[in-house]
Amino acid sequence: MLMPVQCSKCHKNVQLLPPGPPSMCCHVATYRAPYSYSHHYPPHQLPLTALPPPPYSHLPPRPPLFAHVCKRAVICAVSYKNSKHELKGCINDANCMRYLLVNRFHFPESSILMLTEEEADPDRHPSKQNMIKALYWLVQDCQPGDSLVFHYSGHGKRKKNYTGDEVDGYDEYLCPLDFKTGELISDNEINAIIVRPLPHGVKLHAFIDACHSGTALDLPFLCRMDRSRRYLWEDHRPPSGVWKGTNGGKAICFSGCDDHQTSADASALSNTTPTGAMTFSFIQAIEHGHGTTYGDILSSMQYTIRNAENEDTDTGTSPPLNMTRRGSLAAGFTQEPQLTASEKFKLKKPFSL
């Protein structure tokens, strides 16, 4: 099938090419045009409120192009510097996650897009606009065999839902850098941008280290696992019947806590460096050899956080002074990492990125 090609310098359509290596225009490598929702969706799966892609020329700068980059990641860390909402662990989460992806899972550094307040380029700051553009970039032109990763570390929020598409009656939100001006990113938006377009053969893993993040991607199924590693899948498909699955691909999300819980930003787990509890426990699972299957990872994450909670309880000590909630509730240091997916699967399934 012929595919439209755009110049990465002048952004003009220069010719039509079959899938394959980039062409040249203005002496710069070119690549295929943005993802088209209407072209790939079966008629019965057309999203009701799919967001149109933003202008192509306004997307975040794309890493240098290979013939085809099979692994791609977006890592967002929102620290809310110099505000009462400031979080100390998010930038550490982002840097650790990038290191893990590069050194453990062989992601090319040039295929990882970092959005943090440390970046000199304002287009790489984690504002809502930049985050939305980065999410479009993540799934753009994906092909069978691709592995995509989205990691978010920051505040989360939930609000009452009035459309009937949430089982628990609430929408979940990520809080970008400019969230105080009302710029939130809803689970519906995330689902429409990076879940529903996924074609057959493409897998997406999301890691959401925020409060109220259990169903942050609005995936249809949520896995409940007890301490004996017995589990069941809950059906979270919307009562309204709106489609929240993929276009044939696979989407899986590890999140920091259940929708009604808060996540911690603290040094309680690492003992020295502020981190997000979810990111720390995930990396620990991988580094300590507990990352063989999805069940191993979820069980290890829950054990790591539960063990830290018990130590606080057993010693009678208070949570560390630098512990901050990544959400609006003020509960104790209690959170249970969650696993959601676009389809049910056995937790003995091997984990890979």
Coordinates of C-alpha atoms in Angstrom, one line a residue, residues 13-298:
N13 CA 4.1 15.9 1.1
V14 CA 6.8 15.0 -1.3
Q15 CA 5.8 11.7 -2.8
L16 CA 4.1 8.4 -2.1
L17 CA 6.2 5.4 -1.0
P18 CA 5.4 1.9 0.1
P19 CA 6.3 1.1 3.7
G20 CA 10.1 1.1 4.1
P21 CA 13.1 3.3 4.5
P22 CA 12.7 7.1 4.5
S23 CA 12.9 9.2 1.4
M24 CA 14.7 12.5 1.0
C25 CA 13.6 16.1 0.6
C26 CA 15.5 19.3 1.3
H27 CA 18.4 16.8 2.0
V28 CA 16.6 15.6 5.1
A29 CA 15.1 12.2 5.8
T30 CA 11.3 12.1 5.5
Y31 CA 8.8 9.8 7.0
R32 CA 5.1 8.8 6.8
A33 CA 2.2 11.1 7.5
P34 CA 0.4 11.1 10.8
Y35 CA -1.9 8.3 11.9
S36 CA -5.4 8.4 10.4
Y37 CA -8.2 7.2 12.7
S38 CA -10.8 6.8 10.0
H39 CA -8.6 4.7 7.8
H40 CA -7.9 2.0 10.4
Y41 CA -11.0 1.7 12.5
P42 CA -13.6 -0.9 11.6
P43 CA -16.9 1.0 11.3
H44 CA -18.4 -0.5 14.5
Q45 CA -15.3 0.6 16.4
L46 CA -15.1 4.3 15.3
P47 CA -14.4 6.3 18.5
L48 CA -17.3 8.6 19.4
T49 CA -15.0 11.5 20.5
A50 CA -11.7 10.7 18.9
L51 CA -9.4 13.8 19.0
P52 CA -8.0 14.9 15.6
P53 CA -4.2 14.9 15.5
P54 CA -2.7 18.3 16.1
P55 CA -0.9 20.1 13.2
Y56 CA 2.0 17.9 12.2
S57 CA 4.5 20.7 12.2
H58 CA 3.8 21.4 15.9
L59 CA 4.6 17.9 17.1
P60 CA 7.6 17.6 19.5
P61 CA 10.9 17.2 17.6
R62 CA 11.2 13.6 16.6
P63 CA 14.4 11.6 17.4
P64 CA 16.7 10.8 14.5
L65 CA 14.9 8.4 12.2
F66 CA 16.0 4.9 11.5
A67 CA 14.6 2.7 8.7
H68 CA 12.1 1.7 11.3
V69 CA 12.4 2.2 15.1
C70 CA 10.6 -0.8 16.7
K71 CA 10.9 0.6 20.3
R72 CA 9.7 4.0 21.3
A73 CA 8.9 5.7 24.6
V74 CA 7.5 8.8 26.1
I75 CA 8.5 9.6 29.7
C76 CA 6.8 12.5 31.5
A77 CA 7.9 13.8 34.9
V78 CA 6.0 16.7 36.4
S79 CA 7.7 18.2 39.5
Y80 CA 5.6 21.4 39.8
K81 CA 8.8 23.3 40.9
N82 CA 8.4 26.2 43.3
S83 CA 4.8 25.6 44.1
K84 CA 2.9 24.1 47.0
H85 CA 2.3 21.0 44.8
E86 CA 6.0 20.3 44.3
L87 CA 7.1 16.7 44.1
K88 CA 10.7 15.7 44.6
G89 CA 10.7 12.2 43.2
C90 CA 9.3 12.6 39.7
I91 CA 12.6 13.6 37.9
N92 CA 14.3 10.6 39.6
D93 CA 11.5 8.4 38.4
A94 CA 12.0 9.6 34.8
N95 CA 15.8 9.3 34.8
C96 CA 15.6 5.8 36.3
M97 CA 13.0 4.7 33.9
R98 CA 15.0 5.9 30.9
Y99 CA 18.1 4.1 32.2
L100 CA 16.1 0.9 32.6
L101 CA 14.6 1.1 29.1
V102 CA 18.0 1.7 27.5
N103 CA 20.1 -0.8 29.5
R104 CA 17.6 -3.6 30.3
F105 CA 15.2 -3.5 27.4
H106 CA 17.5 -2.1 24.7
F107 CA 15.4 1.0 23.7
P108 CA 17.5 3.4 21.6
E109 CA 18.1 6.6 23.5
S110 CA 17.2 8.5 20.4
S111 CA 13.7 6.9 20.5
I112 CA 12.9 8.1 24.0
L113 CA 11.1 11.4 24.3
M114 CA 11.6 13.0 27.7
L115 CA 9.2 15.7 29.0
T116 CA 10.5 17.3 32.2
E117 CA 11.0 20.7 33.7
E118 CA 14.8 20.1 33.4
E119 CA 14.7 20.3 29.6
A120 CA 16.0 23.5 28.0
D121 CA 13.6 23.3 25.1
P122 CA 10.2 24.6 26.2
D123 CA 8.6 22.1 23.7
R124 CA 9.9 19.4 26.1
H125 CA 8.3 20.8 29.2
P126 CA 5.3 18.6 30.5
S127 CA 2.5 21.0 29.7
K128 CA -0.8 19.6 28.5
Q129 CA -0.2 20.6 25.0
N130 CA 3.3 19.1 24.9
M131 CA 2.1 15.9 26.5
I132 CA -0.8 15.5 24.1
K133 CA 1.6 16.0 21.2
A134 CA 4.0 13.5 22.6
L135 CA 1.3 10.9 22.9
Y136 CA 0.3 11.3 19.3
W137 CA 4.0 11.0 18.4
L138 CA 4.2 7.7 20.4
V139 CA 1.6 5.9 18.3
Q140 CA 2.2 7.6 15.0
D141 CA 2.9 5.2 12.1
C142 CA 3.3 2.2 14.4
Q143 CA 3.6 -1.2 12.8
P144 CA 3.3 -4.8 13.8
G145 CA 6.2 -5.8 16.1
D146 CA 6.5 -2.3 17.7
S147 CA 6.8 -1.9 21.4
L148 CA 5.6 1.4 22.9
V149 CA 6.0 2.7 26.4
F150 CA 4.4 5.6 28.2
H151 CA 5.6 6.5 31.7
Y152 CA 4.1 9.3 33.8
S153 CA 5.2 10.5 37.2
G154 CA 3.2 13.4 38.8
H155 CA -0.1 14.3 40.4
G156 CA -3.3 12.6 39.6
K157 CA -6.9 13.6 40.2
R158 CA -10.5 12.2 39.8
K159 CA -13.8 13.9 39.1
K160 CA -17.4 12.8 39.0
N161 CA -18.4 11.4 35.6
Y162 CA -21.9 12.2 34.2
T163 CA -21.8 10.4 30.8
G164 CA -22.2 6.9 32.1
D165 CA -18.9 5.5 30.7
E166 CA -17.2 4.8 34.0
V167 CA -18.0 1.7 36.1
D168 CA -17.1 3.6 39.4
G169 CA -18.7 6.8 38.3
Y170 CA -15.5 8.8 38.2
D171 CA -13.1 10.0 35.5
E172 CA -9.3 9.9 36.3
Y173 CA -7.0 12.7 35.2
L174 CA -3.2 13.4 34.9
C175 CA -2.1 16.8 36.1
P176 CA 0.3 18.5 33.6
L177 CA 2.5 21.3 34.6
D178 CA -0.2 23.8 33.8
F179 CA -3.0 22.0 35.5
K180 CA -3.8 24.9 37.8
T181 CA -5.3 26.7 34.7
G182 CA -7.6 23.8 34.2
E183 CA -5.4 21.9 31.8
L184 CA -6.0 18.3 32.9
I185 CA -5.6 15.2 30.7
S186 CA -8.5 12.7 31.2
D187 CA -8.5 9.0 30.9
N188 CA -10.8 9.4 28.0
E189 CA -8.3 11.5 26.1
I190 CA -5.4 9.1 26.8
N191 CA -7.5 6.1 25.7
A192 CA -8.6 7.9 22.4
I193 CA -5.0 8.9 21.6
I194 CA -2.8 5.9 22.4
V195 CA -5.1 2.9 23.0
R196 CA -7.8 2.8 20.4
P197 CA -5.5 3.4 17.4
L198 CA -3.2 0.5 18.3
P199 CA -3.2 -1.9 15.3
H200 CA -2.7 -5.7 15.4
G201 CA 0.9 -6.7 16.4
V202 CA 1.7 -3.5 18.3
K203 CA 2.0 -3.6 22.1
L204 CA 1.8 -0.6 24.5
H205 CA 2.9 -0.6 28.1
A206 CA 2.0 2.3 30.3
F207 CA 3.4 3.0 33.8
I208 CA 1.3 5.6 35.7
D209 CA 2.9 6.7 39.0
A210 CA 0.1 9.0 40.3
C211 CA -2.8 9.1 42.6
H212 CA -6.2 7.8 41.4
S213 CA -4.4 6.0 38.6
G214 CA -5.9 2.5 38.7
T215 CA -7.8 2.9 35.4
A216 CA -5.9 5.9 34.0
L217 CA -6.0 4.5 30.5
D218 CA -9.6 3.4 30.7
L219 CA -8.7 -0.1 29.7
P220 CA -11.6 -2.6 29.7
F221 CA -10.2 -5.1 32.2
L222 CA -8.7 -4.7 35.7
C223 CA -6.8 -7.5 37.5
R224 CA -7.3 -8.1 41.2
M225 CA -4.6 -10.2 42.9
D226 CA -4.6 -11.3 46.6
R227 CA -1.5 -12.1 48.7
S228 CA -1.7 -15.7 47.6
R229 CA -1.4 -14.6 44.0
R230 CA -4.9 -15.7 43.2
Y231 CA -6.4 -13.3 40.7
L232 CA -9.5 -12.4 38.8
W233 CA -10.2 -10.0 36.0
E234 CA -12.9 -7.4 36.6
D235 CA -14.9 -6.1 33.7
H236 CA -14.6 -2.3 33.4
R237 CA -16.1 -1.9 30.0
P238 CA -18.3 1.3 30.1
P239 CA -22.0 0.9 30.9
S240 CA -22.6 3.3 28.0
G241 CA -21.2 0.7 25.6
V242 CA -18.5 3.1 24.2
W243 CA -15.5 1.2 22.8
K244 CA -12.4 1.5 25.0
G245 CA -10.3 -1.3 23.5
T246 CA -7.6 -1.3 20.8
N247 CA -7.8 -1.7 17.0
G248 CA -6.2 -5.2 17.3
G249 CA -3.1 -4.4 19.3
K250 CA -2.4 -5.0 23.0
A251 CA -2.4 -2.3 25.8
I252 CA -1.3 -3.1 29.4
C253 CA -0.9 -0.6 32.2
F254 CA 0.8 -0.8 35.6
S255 CA -0.4 2.0 37.9
G256 CA 0.5 3.2 41.3
C257 CA -2.8 2.6 43.1
D258 CA -6.5 2.0 42.9
D259 CA -8.7 4.7 41.6
H260 CA -9.8 5.7 45.1
Q261 CA -6.3 5.6 46.6
T262 CA -3.3 7.9 46.7
S263 CA 0.3 7.2 45.7
A264 CA 3.4 8.3 47.7
D265 CA 6.3 10.5 46.6
A266 CA 8.8 9.6 49.3
S267 CA 12.2 8.3 50.3
A268 CA 10.6 5.6 52.4
L269 CA 11.4 2.9 49.9
S270 CA 14.9 3.8 48.6
N271 CA 16.0 5.1 52.1
T272 CA 18.0 7.9 50.4
T273 CA 16.5 9.3 47.2
P274 CA 12.9 10.6 46.7
T275 CA 11.1 8.4 44.3
G276 CA 7.5 7.4 43.4
A277 CA 6.5 4.2 45.2
M278 CA 5.2 2.6 42.0
T279 CA 8.2 3.4 39.8
F280 CA 10.6 2.2 42.5
S281 CA 8.8 -1.0 43.2
F282 CA 8.6 -1.8 39.4
I283 CA 12.3 -1.2 38.9
Q284 CA 13.1 -3.3 42.0
A285 CA 11.0 -6.2 40.6
I286 CA 13.0 -6.1 37.3
E287 CA 16.4 -5.6 38.9
H288 CA 15.9 -8.3 41.6
G289 CA 14.8 -11.0 39.1
H290 CA 11.1 -10.8 39.8
G291 CA 10.2 -9.6 36.3
T292 CA 9.8 -12.9 34.5
T293 CA 6.0 -12.7 34.2
Y294 CA 3.3 -10.1 34.7
G295 CA 2.1 -11.9 37.8
D296 CA 5.7 -11.9 39.2
I297 CA 5.9 -8.1 38.7
L298 CA 2.5 -7.2 40.1

